[in-house]
Amino acid sequence: MSSTRIGIVIPCFNEEETLDQTAETVGEQLRDLIDAEEIEVGSFVCFVDDGSRDGTWKKIEEWTSKGTLYRGVKLSRNVGHQRALLAGLMSMRDEAEALVSMDADLQDPAHTIPLFVNAYLDGNEVVYGVREDRSSDSGFKRGTAEFFYRLMRKLGVDIVPNHADCRLLGPRALDALSLFDEANLFLRGIVPLIGYPSTRIYYKRDARLAGETKYPLRKMLAFAWDGVTSFSTKPLGFIMWLGFFVCLASFAVGGWVAYTWVEGQAIPGWTSMLLPLLFIGGVQLLCTGVIGQYLGKIYQEVKHRPRYFIEKRI
Ligand code: UDP
Ligand code: MG
């Protein structure tokens, strides 16, 4: 008998069309693993209803009445994918040893569950699911996603390319995650900060089971911007450098303006207007940049992120 209890956490927002098939498929995978004695009998799927306005919760209730394999958590209102997922992970963290998160539309296919479990049993604390093949996505989504991952890397944020929120977290990773209390959640940026032995599994991203995406372009852009501003202070540094160069340029132009004045080629009033204008513009931008640097520090401090996690002591 295995003593590893696994929980699958699935945030759902208006997913009544996909829920039955998802519950069926994921449940089947779990039952197979339980039968093969790879995981404990008490392993389960937990659906988190993120304030759905359709029959999602009713469906979840139906499934939970079928036995202990299914569980449900209902949030008081819609809080968004990231927070709904965190709510599921944190409320199930004492109920299982390791938790796998997946989307309700099975775009990250359920047959990966045994791969996650095996990678965990091999000693990995974090297992990242990576979409190797995004041919089921539109060209636009693929392009913007690629640009986003590249931008994040440039900004010095350590994220796993093409990894969304399909991953396994072991008990130590879940403990670590609970210590991040930032309000602007961007889980795929936080998880790599946790460390511990980790691995990746690769799969083909399927098309959505049914229904439509809950991430229209507007939400996608807001999410990407959240990712940038929650993890990088480089844009602030950029303002400072910009200020510095504008200052330099204004001194150079200032020199030339002064020269034309000395030479007597300047129209009266031109020099006295242009010089302060250039100078003040540059100095202002530079000062904004310097303030930005302090702001960046304050921002790092108020996050109260944990500074380290100990893996072993001997
Ligand atoms: N989701 C959620 N709350 C929201 C939006 C989405 O819980 O406010 C869930 C949704 O039900 C799904 C997952 O987040 O399980 C990913 O959403 P979706 O598949 O629509 O995003 P996409 O795959 O198109 O990026
Ligand atoms: Mg999806």
Tab-separated table of C-alpha atoms and ligand atoms in Angstrom:
chain	number	residue	atom	x	y	z
A	1	MET	CA	0.000	0.000	0.000
A	2	SER	CA	1.281	3.395	-0.925
A	3	SER	CA	1.108	6.136	1.671
A	4	THR	CA	1.409	9.030	-0.724
A	5	ARG	CA	-1.787	11.001	-0.875
A	6	ILE	CA	-2.180	13.191	-3.937
A	7	GLY	CA	-4.704	15.965	-4.466
A	8	ILE	CA	-5.584	17.506	-7.816
A	9	VAL	CA	-6.709	21.139	-7.548
A	10	ILE	CA	-8.808	22.573	-10.367
A	11	PRO	CA	-10.015	26.201	-10.371
A	12	CYS	CA	-13.299	26.589	-12.244
A	13	PHE	CA	-14.957	29.747	-13.477
A	14	ASN	CA	-18.171	29.131	-15.416
A	15	GLU	CA	-17.055	25.655	-16.407
A	16	GLU	CA	-20.344	23.745	-16.334
A	17	GLU	CA	-19.733	22.574	-19.891
A	18	THR	CA	-16.372	20.992	-19.147
A	19	LEU	CA	-16.837	19.844	-15.570
A	20	ASP	CA	-18.408	16.423	-16.147
A	21	GLN	CA	-15.806	15.261	-18.587
A	22	THR	CA	-12.969	16.694	-16.524
A	23	ALA	CA	-14.223	15.026	-13.342
A	24	GLU	CA	-14.626	11.757	-15.218
A	25	THR	CA	-11.187	11.801	-16.876
A	26	VAL	CA	-9.198	13.026	-13.908
A	27	GLY	CA	-11.042	10.673	-11.567
A	28	GLU	CA	-10.188	7.764	-13.846
A	29	GLN	CA	-6.485	8.631	-13.763
A	30	LEU	CA	-6.555	8.811	-9.977
A	31	ARG	CA	-8.430	5.517	-9.645
A	32	ASP	CA	-5.856	3.801	-11.880
A	33	LEU	CA	-3.019	5.115	-9.738
A	34	ILE	CA	-4.794	4.023	-6.565
A	35	ASP	CA	-5.422	0.563	-8.014
A	36	ALA	CA	-1.771	0.306	-9.002
A	37	GLU	CA	-0.970	1.172	-5.373
A	38	GLU	CA	1.140	4.116	-6.446
A	39	ILE	CA	-0.884	6.602	-4.416
A	40	GLU	CA	-3.028	6.410	-1.295
A	41	VAL	CA	-6.719	5.549	-1.333
A	42	GLY	CA	-7.631	8.962	0.094
A	43	SER	CA	-6.270	10.825	-2.959
A	44	PHE	CA	-8.798	13.237	-4.456
A	45	VAL	CA	-9.749	15.909	-6.982
A	46	CYS	CA	-10.752	19.259	-5.531
A	47	PHE	CA	-12.717	21.723	-7.655
A	48	VAL	CA	-12.532	25.357	-6.644
A	49	ASP	CA	-15.561	27.308	-7.786
A	50	ASP	CA	-14.276	30.816	-8.436
A	51	GLY	CA	-17.620	32.601	-8.091
A	52	SER	CA	-19.137	31.027	-11.201
A	53	ARG	CA	-22.428	32.421	-12.433
A	54	ASP	CA	-23.556	29.248	-14.186
A	55	GLY	CA	-24.272	25.754	-12.846
A	56	THR	CA	-20.658	24.948	-11.968
A	57	TRP	CA	-21.218	24.622	-8.225
A	58	LYS	CA	-24.267	22.448	-8.713
A	59	LYS	CA	-22.157	20.096	-10.843
A	60	ILE	CA	-19.428	20.065	-8.215
A	61	GLU	CA	-22.014	19.165	-5.560
A	62	GLU	CA	-23.241	16.312	-7.734
A	63	TRP	CA	-19.765	14.895	-8.118
A	64	THR	CA	-18.846	15.212	-4.445
A	65	SER	CA	-21.964	13.226	-3.547
A	66	LYS	CA	-20.580	10.307	-5.559
A	67	GLY	CA	-17.808	9.498	-3.085
A	68	THR	CA	-14.656	10.656	-1.383
A	69	LEU	CA	-12.716	10.968	-4.623
A	70	TYR	CA	-14.290	14.380	-5.288
A	71	ARG	CA	-14.166	17.511	-3.177
A	72	GLY	CA	-15.234	21.098	-3.664
A	73	VAL	CA	-14.408	24.553	-2.368
A	74	LYS	CA	-16.641	27.499	-3.209
A	75	LEU	CA	-15.262	31.009	-3.114
A	76	SER	CA	-17.542	33.865	-2.086
A	77	ARG	CA	-17.051	35.673	-5.398
A	78	ASN	CA	-14.868	35.683	-8.504
A	79	VAL	CA	-11.276	36.428	-7.485
A	80	GLY	CA	-9.482	35.334	-10.652
A	81	HIS	CA	-7.594	32.235	-11.652
A	82	GLN	CA	-4.418	32.830	-9.638
A	83	ARG	CA	-6.132	33.523	-6.349
A	84	ALA	CA	-8.649	30.731	-6.870
A	85	LEU	CA	-5.794	28.318	-7.441
A	86	LEU	CA	-3.963	29.547	-4.353
A	87	ALA	CA	-7.163	29.203	-2.320
A	88	GLY	CA	-7.454	25.590	-3.467
A	89	LEU	CA	-3.811	24.801	-2.746
A	90	MET	CA	-3.844	26.398	0.691
A	91	SER	CA	-7.096	24.820	1.798
A	92	MET	CA	-6.042	21.352	0.614
A	93	ARG	CA	-2.434	21.542	1.767
A	94	ASP	CA	-3.086	19.596	4.969
A	95	GLU	CA	-5.319	17.097	3.208
A	96	ALA	CA	-2.689	15.639	0.884
A	97	GLU	CA	1.037	15.236	0.633
A	98	ALA	CA	1.461	16.726	-2.813
A	99	LEU	CA	-0.942	18.794	-4.915
A	100	VAL	CA	-1.184	18.946	-8.691
A	101	SER	CA	-2.867	21.996	-10.218
A	102	MET	CA	-4.651	21.822	-13.554
A	103	ASP	CA	-7.135	23.828	-15.596
A	104	ALA	CA	-10.745	22.731	-15.826
A	105	ASP	CA	-10.660	22.565	-19.622
A	106	LEU	CA	-8.050	19.762	-19.692
A	107	GLN	CA	-5.812	21.746	-22.025
A	108	ASP	CA	-3.082	20.266	-19.898
A	109	PRO	CA	-4.146	16.679	-20.491
A	110	ALA	CA	-5.068	14.366	-17.613
A	111	HIS	CA	-2.780	11.577	-18.793
A	112	THR	CA	0.102	13.671	-17.446
A	113	ILE	CA	-1.023	13.044	-13.858
A	114	PRO	CA	0.919	9.752	-13.518
A	115	LEU	CA	3.994	11.554	-14.920
A	116	PHE	CA	3.704	14.239	-12.251
A	117	VAL	CA	3.257	11.648	-9.534
A	118	ASN	CA	6.217	9.563	-10.696
A	119	ALA	CA	8.468	12.600	-10.898
A	120	TYR	CA	7.464	13.450	-7.332
A	121	LEU	CA	8.075	9.909	-6.113
A	122	ASP	CA	11.519	10.160	-7.729
A	123	GLY	CA	12.344	12.901	-5.243
A	124	ASN	CA	11.313	16.132	-6.968
A	125	GLU	CA	9.625	18.741	-4.839
A	126	VAL	CA	8.349	20.778	-7.781
A	127	VAL	CA	7.337	19.349	-11.153
A	128	TYR	CA	6.654	21.857	-13.941
A	129	GLY	CA	4.303	20.942	-16.745
A	130	VAL	CA	5.622	22.453	-19.970
A	131	ARG	CA	3.648	22.833	-23.186
A	132	GLU	CA	5.968	21.602	-25.823
A	133	ASP	CA	3.660	21.905	-28.717
A	134	ARG	CA	1.181	24.769	-28.842
A	135	SER	CA	-0.224	23.942	-32.265
A	136	SER	CA	-3.718	23.920	-30.765
A	137	ASP	CA	-3.348	27.612	-29.868
A	138	SER	CA	-3.983	30.403	-32.338
A	139	GLY	CA	-0.941	31.965	-33.997
A	140	PHE	CA	-1.673	35.170	-32.132
A	141	LYS	CA	-1.680	33.482	-28.727
A	142	ARG	CA	1.519	31.612	-29.539
A	143	GLY	CA	3.254	34.783	-30.705
A	144	THR	CA	2.240	36.904	-27.734
A	145	ALA	CA	3.137	34.108	-25.322
A	146	GLU	CA	6.598	33.785	-26.839
A	147	PHE	CA	7.140	37.543	-26.674
A	148	PHE	CA	6.013	37.571	-23.055
A	149	TYR	CA	8.403	34.829	-21.924
A	150	ARG	CA	11.262	36.542	-23.718
A	151	LEU	CA	10.430	39.913	-22.168
A	152	MET	CA	10.265	38.414	-18.674
A	153	ARG	CA	13.696	36.834	-19.110
A	154	LYS	CA	15.100	40.171	-20.297
A	155	LEU	CA	13.670	41.800	-17.195
A	156	GLY	CA	15.516	39.307	-15.066
A	157	VAL	CA	12.518	37.239	-13.974
A	158	ASP	CA	13.201	33.530	-13.701
A	159	ILE	CA	10.218	31.790	-15.239
A	160	VAL	CA	9.962	28.484	-17.058
A	161	PRO	CA	9.022	29.154	-20.695
A	162	ASN	CA	5.699	27.667	-21.799
A	163	HIS	CA	4.879	26.570	-18.298
A	164	ALA	CA	1.483	27.782	-17.149
A	165	ASP	CA	-0.238	26.764	-13.967
A	166	CYS	CA	-0.053	23.035	-14.360
A	167	ARG	CA	2.414	21.735	-11.814
A	168	LEU	CA	2.936	19.494	-8.833
A	169	LEU	CA	4.012	20.934	-5.497
A	170	GLY	CA	5.287	18.731	-2.697
A	171	PRO	CA	4.763	19.470	1.007
A	172	ARG	CA	7.873	21.607	1.409
A	173	ALA	CA	7.058	23.629	-1.689
A	174	LEU	CA	3.518	24.185	-0.393
A	175	ASP	CA	4.866	25.340	2.963
A	176	ALA	CA	7.193	27.697	1.144
A	177	LEU	CA	4.395	29.017	-1.058
A	178	SER	CA	2.294	29.794	2.012
A	179	LEU	CA	4.974	32.267	3.125
A	180	PHE	CA	4.537	34.516	0.102
A	181	ASP	CA	1.808	36.945	1.047
A	182	GLU	CA	1.770	39.183	-1.953
A	183	ALA	CA	-1.591	40.450	-3.110
A	184	ASN	CA	-0.667	40.571	-6.811
A	185	LEU	CA	-0.291	36.886	-7.420
A	186	PHE	CA	1.761	35.623	-10.312
A	187	LEU	CA	2.322	32.025	-9.321
A	188	ARG	CA	4.570	31.049	-12.190
A	189	GLY	CA	7.000	33.706	-11.056
A	190	ILE	CA	6.843	32.690	-7.397
A	191	VAL	CA	7.331	28.942	-7.775
A	192	PRO	CA	10.867	29.158	-9.230
A	193	LEU	CA	11.833	31.348	-6.234
A	194	ILE	CA	11.043	28.430	-3.942
A	195	GLY	CA	13.872	26.263	-5.229
A	196	TYR	CA	14.278	22.609	-4.113
A	197	PRO	CA	14.890	19.786	-6.585
A	198	SER	CA	12.594	20.176	-9.541
A	199	THR	CA	12.035	18.744	-12.965
A	200	ARG	CA	9.892	19.369	-16.034
A	201	ILE	CA	7.548	17.147	-17.916
A	202	TYR	CA	6.621	17.953	-21.508
A	203	TYR	CA	3.326	17.468	-23.244
A	204	LYS	CA	1.235	18.652	-26.119
A	205	ARG	CA	-1.303	21.288	-25.154
A	206	ASP	CA	-4.733	20.174	-26.257
A	207	ALA	CA	-7.574	22.366	-27.433
A	208	ARG	CA	-10.134	23.482	-24.878
A	209	LEU	CA	-12.631	20.737	-24.089
A	210	ALA	CA	-15.741	22.914	-24.396
A	211	GLY	CA	-16.894	26.436	-23.669
A	212	GLU	CA	-14.707	29.428	-24.314
A	213	THR	CA	-11.543	30.854	-22.808
A	214	LYS	CA	-11.930	32.716	-19.533
A	215	TYR	CA	-8.860	34.769	-20.467
A	216	PRO	CA	-9.909	37.200	-23.181
A	217	LEU	CA	-7.198	39.474	-24.549
A	218	ARG	CA	-7.936	42.199	-22.010
A	219	LYS	CA	-7.416	39.836	-19.063
A	220	MET	CA	-4.378	38.281	-20.709
A	221	LEU	CA	-2.676	41.665	-21.083
A	222	ALA	CA	-3.556	42.650	-17.502
A	223	PHE	CA	-2.120	39.352	-16.313
A	224	ALA	CA	1.098	39.818	-18.271
A	225	TRP	CA	1.490	43.363	-16.954
A	226	ASP	CA	0.917	42.038	-13.437
A	227	GLY	CA	3.678	39.534	-14.037
A	228	VAL	CA	6.120	42.232	-15.113
A	229	THR	CA	5.324	44.721	-12.369
A	230	SER	CA	5.180	42.137	-9.586
A	231	PHE	CA	8.600	40.754	-10.323
A	232	SER	CA	10.824	43.329	-11.905
A	233	THR	CA	12.010	46.770	-10.904
A	234	LYS	CA	14.031	47.090	-14.088
A	235	PRO	CA	11.549	49.511	-15.686
A	236	LEU	CA	12.381	51.947	-12.856
A	237	GLY	CA	16.071	51.614	-13.550
A	238	PHE	CA	15.285	52.300	-17.178
A	239	ILE	CA	13.729	55.675	-16.241
A	240	MET	CA	16.852	56.607	-14.323
A	241	TRP	CA	19.127	55.859	-17.245
A	242	LEU	CA	16.813	57.694	-19.580
A	243	GLY	CA	17.029	60.721	-17.249
A	244	PHE	CA	20.781	60.436	-17.192
A	245	PHE	CA	21.067	60.415	-20.971
A	246	VAL	CA	18.577	63.247	-21.417
A	247	CYS	CA	20.666	65.233	-18.920
A	248	LEU	CA	23.841	64.541	-20.872
A	249	ALA	CA	22.151	65.476	-24.110
A	250	SER	CA	20.795	68.677	-22.571
A	251	PHE	CA	24.274	69.694	-21.458
A	252	ALA	CA	25.587	69.098	-24.959
A	253	VAL	CA	22.770	71.061	-26.564
A	254	GLY	CA	23.179	73.653	-23.804
A	255	GLY	CA	26.810	74.094	-24.817
A	256	TRP	CA	25.781	74.682	-28.381
A	257	VAL	CA	23.062	77.163	-27.351
A	258	ALA	CA	25.563	79.070	-25.218
A	259	TYR	CA	27.994	79.094	-28.124
A	260	THR	CA	25.445	80.593	-30.547
A	261	TRP	CA	24.699	83.220	-27.879
A	262	VAL	CA	28.366	84.142	-27.509
A	263	GLU	CA	28.673	84.323	-31.280
A	264	GLY	CA	25.722	86.680	-31.297
A	265	GLN	CA	23.690	84.479	-33.646
A	266	ALA	CA	20.864	83.854	-31.178
A	267	ILE	CA	17.558	85.716	-31.236
A	268	PRO	CA	17.145	87.599	-27.896
A	269	GLY	CA	15.200	85.474	-25.372
A	270	TRP	CA	15.939	82.167	-27.101
A	271	THR	CA	18.920	81.176	-24.938
A	272	SER	CA	17.354	82.140	-21.636
A	273	MET	CA	14.318	80.062	-22.521
A	274	LEU	CA	15.956	77.012	-24.007
A	275	LEU	CA	18.767	76.467	-21.498
A	276	PRO	CA	16.618	76.172	-18.350
A	277	LEU	CA	14.080	74.125	-20.292
A	278	LEU	CA	16.618	71.506	-21.312
A	279	PHE	CA	18.317	71.487	-17.974
A	280	ILE	CA	15.159	71.199	-15.887
A	281	GLY	CA	13.747	68.474	-18.161
A	282	GLY	CA	16.826	66.293	-17.807
A	283	VAL	CA	17.268	66.873	-14.080
A	284	GLN	CA	13.604	66.134	-13.467
A	285	LEU	CA	13.718	62.827	-15.283
A	286	LEU	CA	16.910	61.885	-13.472
A	287	CYS	CA	15.377	62.746	-10.094
A	288	THR	CA	12.256	60.745	-10.911
A	289	GLY	CA	14.540	57.842	-11.711
A	290	VAL	CA	16.366	58.174	-8.391
A	291	ILE	CA	13.051	58.267	-6.523
A	292	GLY	CA	12.078	55.219	-8.547
A	293	GLN	CA	15.108	53.374	-7.219
A	294	TYR	CA	13.956	53.948	-3.643
A	295	LEU	CA	10.421	53.050	-4.599
A	296	GLY	CA	11.762	49.793	-6.020
A	297	LYS	CA	13.464	49.041	-2.723
A	298	ILE	CA	10.301	49.802	-0.745
A	299	TYR	CA	8.372	47.576	-3.099
A	300	GLN	CA	10.787	44.713	-2.462
A	301	GLU	CA	10.514	45.262	1.283
A	302	VAL	CA	6.744	45.431	1.542
A	303	LYS	CA	6.417	42.106	-0.224
A	304	HIS	CA	7.993	40.452	2.822
A	305	ARG	CA	9.110	37.612	0.675
A	306	PRO	CA	10.888	34.799	2.488
A	307	ARG	CA	14.633	35.169	2.051
A	308	TYR	CA	15.658	31.523	1.950
A	309	PHE	CA	14.497	27.957	2.382
A	310	ILE	CA	16.721	25.297	3.893
A	311	GLU	CA	16.816	22.077	1.966
A	312	LYS	CA	18.961	19.948	4.290
A	313	ARG	CA	20.902	20.183	7.506
A	314	ILE	CA	23.663	17.758	8.417
B	1	UDP	N1	-10.427	30.541	-14.150
B	1	UDP	C1	-10.799	30.870	-12.843
B	1	UDP	N2	-11.153	32.163	-12.573
B	1	UDP	C2	-11.163	33.146	-13.534
B	1	UDP	C3	-10.760	32.802	-14.851
B	1	UDP	C4	-10.398	31.488	-15.116
B	1	UDP	O1	-10.788	30.030	-11.960
B	1	UDP	O2	-11.507	34.283	-13.203
B	1	UDP	C5	-10.026	29.142	-14.445
B	1	UDP	C6	-10.762	28.494	-15.594
B	1	UDP	O3	-11.978	27.924	-15.161
B	1	UDP	C7	-9.775	27.450	-16.050
B	1	UDP	C8	-8.426	28.111	-15.784
B	1	UDP	O4	-8.693	29.160	-14.863
B	1	UDP	O5	-9.838	26.263	-15.265
B	1	UDP	C9	-7.767	28.642	-17.045
B	1	UDP	O6	-8.681	29.409	-17.795
B	1	UDP	P1	-8.825	29.251	-19.377
B	1	UDP	O7	-8.712	27.820	-19.749
B	1	UDP	O8	-10.068	29.940	-19.790
B	1	UDP	O9	-7.568	30.073	-19.878
B	1	UDP	P2	-6.692	29.778	-21.207
B	1	UDP	O10	-6.339	28.327	-21.190
B	1	UDP	O11	-7.580	30.131	-22.370
B	1	UDP	O12	-5.511	30.677	-21.078
B	2	MG	MG	-7.581	26.805	-20.997
